[in-house]
mmCIF file of C-alpha atoms in Angstrom:
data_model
loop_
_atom_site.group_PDB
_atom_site.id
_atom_site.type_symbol
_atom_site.label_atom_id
_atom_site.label_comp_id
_atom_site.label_asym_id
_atom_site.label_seq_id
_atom_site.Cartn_x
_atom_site.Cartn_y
_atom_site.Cartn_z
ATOM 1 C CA UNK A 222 29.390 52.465 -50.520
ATOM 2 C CA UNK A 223 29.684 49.338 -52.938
ATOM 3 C CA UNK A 224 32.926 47.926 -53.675
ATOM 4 C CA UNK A 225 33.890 46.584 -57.058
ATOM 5 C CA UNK A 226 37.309 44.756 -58.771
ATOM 6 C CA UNK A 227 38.017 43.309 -61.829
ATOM 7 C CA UNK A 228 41.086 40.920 -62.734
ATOM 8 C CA UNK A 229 42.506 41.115 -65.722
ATOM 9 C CA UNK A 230 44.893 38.048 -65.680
ATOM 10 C CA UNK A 231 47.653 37.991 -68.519
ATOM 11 C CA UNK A 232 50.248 35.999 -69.958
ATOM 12 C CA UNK A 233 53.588 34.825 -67.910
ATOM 13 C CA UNK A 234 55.760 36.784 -70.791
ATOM 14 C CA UNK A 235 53.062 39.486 -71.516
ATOM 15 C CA UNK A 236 54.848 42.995 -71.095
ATOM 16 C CA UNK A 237 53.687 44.729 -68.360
ATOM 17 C CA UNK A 238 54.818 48.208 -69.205
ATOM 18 C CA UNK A 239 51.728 48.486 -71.434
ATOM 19 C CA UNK A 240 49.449 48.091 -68.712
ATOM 20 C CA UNK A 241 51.785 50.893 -67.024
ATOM 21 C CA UNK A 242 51.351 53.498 -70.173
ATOM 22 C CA UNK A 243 47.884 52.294 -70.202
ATOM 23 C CA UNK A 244 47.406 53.752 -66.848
ATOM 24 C CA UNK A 245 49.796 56.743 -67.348
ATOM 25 C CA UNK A 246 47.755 58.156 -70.340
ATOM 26 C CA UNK A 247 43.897 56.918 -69.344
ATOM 27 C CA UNK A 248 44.041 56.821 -65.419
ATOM 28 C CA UNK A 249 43.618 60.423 -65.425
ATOM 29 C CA UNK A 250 40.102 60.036 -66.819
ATOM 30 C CA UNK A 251 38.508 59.292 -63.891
ATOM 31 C CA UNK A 252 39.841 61.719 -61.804
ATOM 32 C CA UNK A 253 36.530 63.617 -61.124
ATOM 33 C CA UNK A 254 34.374 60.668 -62.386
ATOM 34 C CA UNK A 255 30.822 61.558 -60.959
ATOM 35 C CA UNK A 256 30.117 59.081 -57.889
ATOM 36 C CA UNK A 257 32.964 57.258 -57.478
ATOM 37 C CA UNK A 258 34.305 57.307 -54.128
ATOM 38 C CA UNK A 259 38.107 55.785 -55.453
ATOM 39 C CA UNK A 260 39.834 53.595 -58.067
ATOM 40 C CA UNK A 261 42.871 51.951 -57.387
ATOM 41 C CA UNK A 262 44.693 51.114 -60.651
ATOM 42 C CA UNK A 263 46.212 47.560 -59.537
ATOM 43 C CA UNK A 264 49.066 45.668 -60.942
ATOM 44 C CA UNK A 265 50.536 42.074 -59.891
ATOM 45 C CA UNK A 266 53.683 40.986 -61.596
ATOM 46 C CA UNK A 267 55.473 38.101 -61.338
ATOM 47 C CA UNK A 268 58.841 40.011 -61.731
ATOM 48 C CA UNK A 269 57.631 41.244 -57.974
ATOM 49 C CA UNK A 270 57.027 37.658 -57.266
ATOM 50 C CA UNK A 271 53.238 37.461 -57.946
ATOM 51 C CA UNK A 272 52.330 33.943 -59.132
ATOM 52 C CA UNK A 273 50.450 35.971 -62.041
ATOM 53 C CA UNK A 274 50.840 39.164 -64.117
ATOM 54 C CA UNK A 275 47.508 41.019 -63.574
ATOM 55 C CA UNK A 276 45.523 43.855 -63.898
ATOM 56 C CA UNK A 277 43.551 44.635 -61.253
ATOM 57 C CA UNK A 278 41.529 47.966 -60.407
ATOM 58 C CA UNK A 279 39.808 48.530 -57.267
ATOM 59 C CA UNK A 280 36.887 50.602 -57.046
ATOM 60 C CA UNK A 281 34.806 52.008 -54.216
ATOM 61 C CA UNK A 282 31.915 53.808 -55.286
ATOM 62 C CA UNK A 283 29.683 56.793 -53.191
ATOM 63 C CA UNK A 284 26.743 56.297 -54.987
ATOM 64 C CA UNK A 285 25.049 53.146 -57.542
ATOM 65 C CA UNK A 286 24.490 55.939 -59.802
ATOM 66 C CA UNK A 287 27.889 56.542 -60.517
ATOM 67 C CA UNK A 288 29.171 52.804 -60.427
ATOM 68 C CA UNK A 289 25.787 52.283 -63.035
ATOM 69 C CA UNK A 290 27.156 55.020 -65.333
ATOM 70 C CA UNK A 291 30.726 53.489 -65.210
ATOM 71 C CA UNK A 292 29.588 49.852 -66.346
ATOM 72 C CA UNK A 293 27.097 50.492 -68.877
ATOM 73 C CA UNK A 294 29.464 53.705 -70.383
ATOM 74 C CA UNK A 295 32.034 53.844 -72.706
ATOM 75 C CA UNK A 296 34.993 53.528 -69.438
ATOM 76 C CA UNK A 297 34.000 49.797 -68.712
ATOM 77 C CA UNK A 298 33.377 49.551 -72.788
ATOM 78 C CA UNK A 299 37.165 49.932 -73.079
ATOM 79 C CA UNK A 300 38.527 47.546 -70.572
ATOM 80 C CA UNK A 301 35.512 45.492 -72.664
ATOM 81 C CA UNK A 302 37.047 45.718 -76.016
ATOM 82 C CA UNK A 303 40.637 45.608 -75.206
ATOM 83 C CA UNK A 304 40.753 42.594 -72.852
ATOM 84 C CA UNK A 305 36.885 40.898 -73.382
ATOM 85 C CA UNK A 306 34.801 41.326 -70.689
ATOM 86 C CA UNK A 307 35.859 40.263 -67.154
ATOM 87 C CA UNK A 308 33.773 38.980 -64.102
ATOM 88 C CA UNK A 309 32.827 41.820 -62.366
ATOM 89 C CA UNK A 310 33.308 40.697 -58.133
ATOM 90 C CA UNK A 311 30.637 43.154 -56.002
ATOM 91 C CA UNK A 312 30.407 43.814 -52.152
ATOM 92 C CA UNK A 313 28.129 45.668 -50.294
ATOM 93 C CA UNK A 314 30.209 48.497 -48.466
ATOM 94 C CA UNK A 315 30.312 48.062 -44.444
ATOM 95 C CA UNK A 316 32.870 50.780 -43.165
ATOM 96 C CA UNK A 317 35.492 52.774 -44.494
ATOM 97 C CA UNK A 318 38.290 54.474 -42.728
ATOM 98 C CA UNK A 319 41.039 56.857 -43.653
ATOM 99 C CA UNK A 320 44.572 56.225 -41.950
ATOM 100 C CA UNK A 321 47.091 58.590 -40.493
ATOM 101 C CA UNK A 322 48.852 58.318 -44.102
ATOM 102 C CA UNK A 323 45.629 59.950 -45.253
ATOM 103 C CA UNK A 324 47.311 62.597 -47.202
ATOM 104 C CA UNK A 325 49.612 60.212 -48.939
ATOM 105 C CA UNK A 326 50.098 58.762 -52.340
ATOM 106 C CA UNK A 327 49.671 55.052 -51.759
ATOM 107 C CA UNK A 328 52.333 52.916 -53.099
ATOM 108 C CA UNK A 329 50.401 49.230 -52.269
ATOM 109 C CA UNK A 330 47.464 47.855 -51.630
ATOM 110 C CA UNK A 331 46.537 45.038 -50.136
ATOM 111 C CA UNK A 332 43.259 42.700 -50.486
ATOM 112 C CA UNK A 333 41.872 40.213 -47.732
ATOM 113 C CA UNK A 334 39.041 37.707 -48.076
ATOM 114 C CA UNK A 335 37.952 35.738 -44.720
ATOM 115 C CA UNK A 336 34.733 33.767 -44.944
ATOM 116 C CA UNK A 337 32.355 34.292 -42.864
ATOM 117 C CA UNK A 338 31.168 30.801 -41.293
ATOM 118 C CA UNK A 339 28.081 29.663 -40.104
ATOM 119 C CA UNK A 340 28.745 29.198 -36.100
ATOM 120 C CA UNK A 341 28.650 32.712 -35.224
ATOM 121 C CA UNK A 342 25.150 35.386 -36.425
ATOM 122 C CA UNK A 343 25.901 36.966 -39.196
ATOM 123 C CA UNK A 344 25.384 40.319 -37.635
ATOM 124 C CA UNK A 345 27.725 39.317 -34.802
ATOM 125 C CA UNK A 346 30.263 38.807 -36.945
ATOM 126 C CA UNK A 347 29.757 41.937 -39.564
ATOM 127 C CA UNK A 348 29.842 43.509 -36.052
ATOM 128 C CA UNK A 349 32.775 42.293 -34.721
ATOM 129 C CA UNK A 350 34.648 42.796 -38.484
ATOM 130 C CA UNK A 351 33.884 46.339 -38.414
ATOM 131 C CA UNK A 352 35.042 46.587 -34.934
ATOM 132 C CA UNK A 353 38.474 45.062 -35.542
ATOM 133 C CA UNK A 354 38.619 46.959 -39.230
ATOM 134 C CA UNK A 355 38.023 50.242 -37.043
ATOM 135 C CA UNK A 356 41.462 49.651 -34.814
ATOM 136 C CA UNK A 357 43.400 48.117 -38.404
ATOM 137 C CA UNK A 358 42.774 51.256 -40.198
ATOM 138 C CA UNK A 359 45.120 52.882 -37.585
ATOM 139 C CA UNK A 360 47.814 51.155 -38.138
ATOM 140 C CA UNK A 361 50.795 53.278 -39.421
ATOM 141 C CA UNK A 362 50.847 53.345 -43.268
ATOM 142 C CA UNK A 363 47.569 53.356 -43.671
ATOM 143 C CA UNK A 364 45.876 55.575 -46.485
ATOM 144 C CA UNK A 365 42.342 54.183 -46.186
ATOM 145 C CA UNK A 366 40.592 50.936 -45.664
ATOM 146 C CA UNK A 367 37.421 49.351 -46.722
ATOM 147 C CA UNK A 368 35.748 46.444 -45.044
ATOM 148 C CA UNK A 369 32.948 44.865 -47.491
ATOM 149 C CA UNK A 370 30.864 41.386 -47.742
ATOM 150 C CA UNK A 371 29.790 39.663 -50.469
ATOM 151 C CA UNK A 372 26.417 37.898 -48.309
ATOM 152 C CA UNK A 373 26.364 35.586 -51.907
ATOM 153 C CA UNK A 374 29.177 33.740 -50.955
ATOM 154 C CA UNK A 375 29.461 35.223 -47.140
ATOM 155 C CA UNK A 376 32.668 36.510 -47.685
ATOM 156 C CA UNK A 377 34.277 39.686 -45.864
ATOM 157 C CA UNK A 378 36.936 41.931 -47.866
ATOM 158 C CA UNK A 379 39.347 43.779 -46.319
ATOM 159 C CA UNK A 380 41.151 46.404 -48.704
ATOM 160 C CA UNK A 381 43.723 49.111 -47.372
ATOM 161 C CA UNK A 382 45.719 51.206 -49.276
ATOM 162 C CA UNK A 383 49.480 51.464 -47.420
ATOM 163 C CA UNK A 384 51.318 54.883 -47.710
ATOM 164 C CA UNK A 385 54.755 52.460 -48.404
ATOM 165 C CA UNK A 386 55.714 50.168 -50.845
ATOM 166 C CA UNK A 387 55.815 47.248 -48.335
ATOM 167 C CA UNK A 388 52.498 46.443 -46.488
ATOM 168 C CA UNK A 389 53.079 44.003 -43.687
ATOM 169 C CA UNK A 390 52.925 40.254 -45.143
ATOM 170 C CA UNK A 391 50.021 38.503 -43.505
ATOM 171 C CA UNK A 392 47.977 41.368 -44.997
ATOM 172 C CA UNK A 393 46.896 39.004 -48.039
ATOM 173 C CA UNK A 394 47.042 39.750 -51.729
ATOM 174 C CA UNK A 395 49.290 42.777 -52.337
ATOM 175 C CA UNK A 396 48.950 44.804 -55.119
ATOM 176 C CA UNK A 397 50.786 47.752 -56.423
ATOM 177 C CA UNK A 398 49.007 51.032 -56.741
ATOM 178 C CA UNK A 399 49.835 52.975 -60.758
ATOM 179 C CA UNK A 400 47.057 55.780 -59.686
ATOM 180 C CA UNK A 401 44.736 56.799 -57.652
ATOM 181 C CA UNK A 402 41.274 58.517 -58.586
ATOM 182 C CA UNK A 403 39.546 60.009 -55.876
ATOM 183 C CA UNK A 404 37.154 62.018 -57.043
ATOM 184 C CA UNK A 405 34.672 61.877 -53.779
ATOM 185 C CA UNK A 406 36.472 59.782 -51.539
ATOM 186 C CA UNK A 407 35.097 62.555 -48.929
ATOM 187 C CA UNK A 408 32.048 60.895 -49.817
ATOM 188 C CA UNK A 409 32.739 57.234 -48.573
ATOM 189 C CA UNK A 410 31.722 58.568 -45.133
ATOM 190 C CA UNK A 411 33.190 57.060 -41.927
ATOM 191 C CA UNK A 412 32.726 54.128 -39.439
ATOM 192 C CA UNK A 413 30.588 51.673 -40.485
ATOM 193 C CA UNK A 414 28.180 52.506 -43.013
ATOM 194 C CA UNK A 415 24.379 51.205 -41.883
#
């Protein structure tokens, strides 16, 4: 599993809604997109209080093939010509869980970055991550939750999709979720992922 996001930042006074009909007529697209695990179409607004208005998607993808055919196709091509081309943030995949809100529409997601510092092994604390991402994903609300590192910047991510509208506050960034694409999210697997 890889994990993938780009952030589309836009103006204070830039009208949202088109991002919204954006999503309502294209999201669809992906919908049985070969390889990819999920996308989360993401939204920040600071109507809801965001400090920025922002586009957002989240992607977790089953295979490279299909996150490959994705970002050199024409789907990344539009987000290209429409916006310019965005810094593309990449973690290798280290578990993935589904909640017991599994079968739910998620209405929020939330994002969590937590550096990983240089006291403890790096495997001890992937370990101990995947461990304590294990018992979070059973929280209630829960759709599904990724736990990912970026070993560039040692940096563990923590994404969950939350059933509800109101994921618990010391989550981190919260998002709100316009679709979901889940073409092979049977495909993610389980546990942790090595």
């Amino acid at each position: 599993m890889d994990a993938m996001q780009y952030e589309i930042t836009l103006p204070a006074d830039y009208d949202m809604g088109i991002i919204r009909q954006r999503v309502a007529t294209k999201g669809h697209l992906l919908d049985t997109f070969p390889g990819l695990g999920l996308k989360a179409y993401l939204v920040r607004e600071r109507a809801d209080g965001s400090p920025v208005n922002q586009y957002a998607p989240f992607y977790l993808w089953a295979t490279p093939a299909g996150m490959n055919s994705f970002l050199w196709g024409p789907g990344f091509q539009g987000i290209v010509n429409d916006f310019g081309r965005p810094v593309v943030q990449h973690w290798t995949g280290l578990s993935y869980e589904e909640g017991p809100a599994a079968t739910a529409a998620p209405g929020t997601a939330t994002r969590h970055r937590i550096p990983l510092g240089g006291a403890v092994p790096p495997g001890e604390a992937v370990a101990d991550a995947v461990a304590g991402h294990a018992r979070a994903a059973r929280r209630d609300g829960v759709v599904a939750s990724a736990l990912a590192v970026d070993p560039r910047h040692w940096e563990l991510l923590a994404f969950t999709l939350w059933a509800n509208t109101e994921a618990p506050a010391d989550e981190g960034e919260r998002f709100s979720v316009l679709h979901l694409s889940a073409p092979g999210r049977q495909d993610l697997g389980a546990g942790r992922l090595w």
